[in-house]
């Protein structure tokens, strides 16, 4: 394991099992609804690809890039849209796929934006959730795993653009970001 990582938090097998559950949860709700699944880049990309492939419901996909933290581990409070969706969400059942909900600011802003554009429904599936750090009142419809107040990387999640391609999820050593 990389010297900056403390421990494995979730193995590939654990992730795979939960992805199946999340897909089944979505299949139950969106059968025959032709939903639009939106990946919030870059963090959710691995989860997103595994999730939509585990679904039986035919689903359209689109992508949106939201500005990240840079080197910090704190959200700025005002996430920026770096790349917008190609599709219109008007009248669509939108499934927003997030890597992690931390303060909730990003999700709050995305909900406002997409509902404002006329989405018929807005459902959030997140890989990870840090409920103890929430600053705004927002909750995912389906959350795969809860995390304490620790910084985690891998399976799409980064620290300073690193570790995204790890197939598992690991805890980053505190000394890496607290120096
Ligand atoms: P929020 O706006 O504070 O909820 O932050 C959400 C975004 O912060 C996520 O989409 C991630 O990109 C990033 N983030 C929050 N916590 C972590 C973490 O532990 N590891 C990696 N990225 C994180
Ligand atoms: Mg990020």
XYZ file of C-alpha atoms and ligand atoms in Angstrom:
203
model
C 0.000 0.000 0.000
C 1.108 3.589 -0.664
C 2.979 5.142 2.312
C 0.431 7.972 2.550
C -2.422 5.576 3.170
C -3.321 4.428 6.664
C -5.602 1.463 6.048
C -8.102 -0.071 3.673
C -11.562 1.201 4.533
C -13.592 -0.736 1.946
C -12.408 -3.630 -0.190
C -13.342 -4.196 -3.828
C -15.693 -6.983 -2.725
C -17.486 -4.810 -0.169
C -17.967 -2.080 -2.773
C -19.231 -4.530 -5.372
C -21.875 -5.959 -3.021
C -23.226 -2.503 -2.147
C -23.256 -1.388 -5.766
C -25.595 -4.313 -6.485
C -27.905 -3.181 -3.679
C -27.933 0.405 -4.916
C -28.706 -0.763 -8.466
C -31.585 -2.916 -7.232
C -32.920 0.042 -5.238
C -32.895 2.152 -8.415
C -34.404 -0.615 -10.568
C -37.319 -0.819 -8.171
C -38.030 2.891 -8.512
C -37.216 3.671 -12.126
C -38.430 0.688 -14.117
C -40.137 2.016 -17.296
C -39.273 5.629 -16.418
C -36.338 6.194 -18.787
C -34.307 8.037 -16.136
C -31.281 10.224 -16.778
C -28.324 9.183 -14.633
C -25.888 12.010 -13.970
C -22.331 11.426 -12.808
C -20.771 14.243 -10.820
C -17.183 14.201 -12.057
C -14.583 13.341 -11.375
C -15.102 11.603 -8.042
C -18.153 9.515 -8.889
C -16.919 8.118 -12.197
C -15.887 4.621 -11.028
C -18.979 4.185 -8.884
C -21.187 5.539 -11.660
C -19.912 3.128 -14.317
C -20.290 0.128 -12.015
C -23.720 1.288 -10.835
C -25.342 1.828 -14.232
C -23.943 -1.485 -15.475
C -25.470 -3.267 -12.488
C -28.900 -1.802 -13.272
C -31.479 -3.618 -15.359
C -33.462 -0.464 -16.105
C -32.538 1.189 -19.410
C -30.898 4.442 -18.430
C -29.413 7.402 -20.266
C -26.177 8.861 -18.925
C -24.688 12.320 -18.704
C -21.812 14.043 -16.934
C -21.156 17.225 -15.049
C -17.863 18.455 -13.619
C -17.934 20.342 -10.337
C -14.880 22.176 -9.040
C -12.948 20.296 -6.383
C -11.122 21.296 -3.235
C -7.691 21.626 -4.795
C -5.280 20.568 -2.099
C -7.524 21.356 0.828
C -9.811 18.825 2.500
C -12.479 21.428 3.276
C -15.272 22.382 0.903
C -15.219 26.050 -0.103
C -18.958 26.361 0.311
C -19.484 27.559 -3.245
C -18.939 24.687 -5.667
C -18.489 25.786 -9.290
C -19.694 24.120 -12.484
C -16.659 23.439 -14.641
C -18.511 21.413 -17.292
C -22.257 21.336 -17.645
C -24.581 18.532 -18.774
C -25.157 17.957 -22.489
C -28.759 16.802 -21.993
C -31.767 18.811 -20.917
C -33.221 17.681 -17.600
C -36.619 19.237 -18.218
C -39.359 16.730 -17.431
C -36.769 14.039 -16.665
C -36.394 11.743 -13.695
C -32.830 12.564 -12.700
C -30.629 10.155 -10.763
C -27.672 12.111 -9.450
C -24.670 9.945 -8.599
C -22.201 11.385 -6.095
C -18.965 10.062 -4.641
C -19.424 11.532 -1.168
C -21.706 13.940 0.635
C -19.676 15.901 3.170
C -20.919 19.405 4.113
C -23.757 18.896 1.633
C -23.024 22.181 -0.167
C -22.332 20.586 -3.547
C -25.462 18.489 -3.469
C -27.595 21.366 -2.243
C -26.479 23.534 -5.122
C -26.959 20.773 -7.681
C -30.471 20.071 -6.489
C -31.364 23.745 -6.723
C -29.915 23.940 -10.207
C -31.479 20.812 -11.698
C -34.873 21.214 -10.084
C -34.760 24.836 -11.265
C -34.214 23.568 -14.810
C -37.414 21.569 -14.590
C -36.341 18.055 -13.593
C -39.456 16.014 -12.831
C -37.764 14.249 -9.936
C -34.345 14.372 -8.320
C -32.932 11.272 -6.649
C -29.471 11.077 -5.138
C -27.354 7.969 -4.822
C -24.064 8.436 -3.044
C -21.229 6.026 -2.505
C -20.222 7.611 0.792
C -21.773 9.848 3.380
C -20.231 11.863 6.218
C -23.372 12.808 8.169
C -21.398 14.246 11.110
C -20.002 16.999 8.852
C -23.245 18.175 7.307
C -23.742 21.958 7.161
C -26.920 22.115 5.101
C -30.026 20.002 5.440
C -29.812 17.470 2.622
C -29.863 13.685 2.457
C -29.253 11.116 -0.262
C -32.045 8.724 -1.235
C -29.561 5.870 -1.088
C -26.209 6.003 0.645
C -23.883 3.016 0.354
C -21.526 3.609 3.290
C -21.080 6.047 6.167
C -17.681 7.489 7.047
C -16.511 9.248 10.207
C -14.650 12.504 10.038
C -11.716 11.109 8.086
C -10.376 11.799 4.625
C -10.688 8.863 2.289
C -9.386 8.175 -1.199
C -9.626 5.622 -3.972
C -12.293 4.263 -6.352
C -12.673 7.734 -7.844
C -11.985 9.811 -4.746
C -8.853 11.902 -4.681
C -6.519 13.915 -2.555
C -4.895 16.575 -4.748
C -5.907 14.546 -7.851
C -4.131 11.428 -6.603
C -5.365 7.937 -5.688
C -8.464 7.984 -7.921
C -7.510 4.749 -9.684
C -7.210 2.583 -6.564
C -9.757 -0.228 -6.908
C -10.512 -0.046 -3.136
C -11.193 2.814 -0.701
C -8.546 3.774 1.860
C -8.079 6.214 4.726
C -5.500 8.922 4.042
C -2.986 9.464 6.846
C -3.795 12.660 8.738
C -0.213 13.865 8.575
C -0.563 14.089 4.787
C -3.175 16.844 4.951
C -2.569 18.290 8.438
C 0.977 19.450 7.827
P -19.471 18.884 0.105
O -19.890 19.959 -0.835
O -18.780 19.451 1.319
O -20.593 17.943 0.494
O -18.327 18.066 -0.589
C -18.566 17.131 -1.525
C -17.314 16.847 -2.325
O -16.130 16.972 -1.525
C -17.312 15.432 -2.804
O -17.972 15.285 -4.036
C -15.821 15.107 -2.884
O -15.311 15.456 -4.147
C -15.182 15.975 -1.822
N -14.856 15.209 -0.589
C -15.452 15.321 0.635
N -14.922 14.477 1.526
C -13.968 13.777 0.856
C -13.067 12.708 1.245
O -13.026 12.201 2.379
N -12.240 12.262 0.260
C -12.245 12.762 -1.018
N -13.067 13.746 -1.414
C -13.928 14.252 -0.489
Mg -13.041 15.580 -5.119
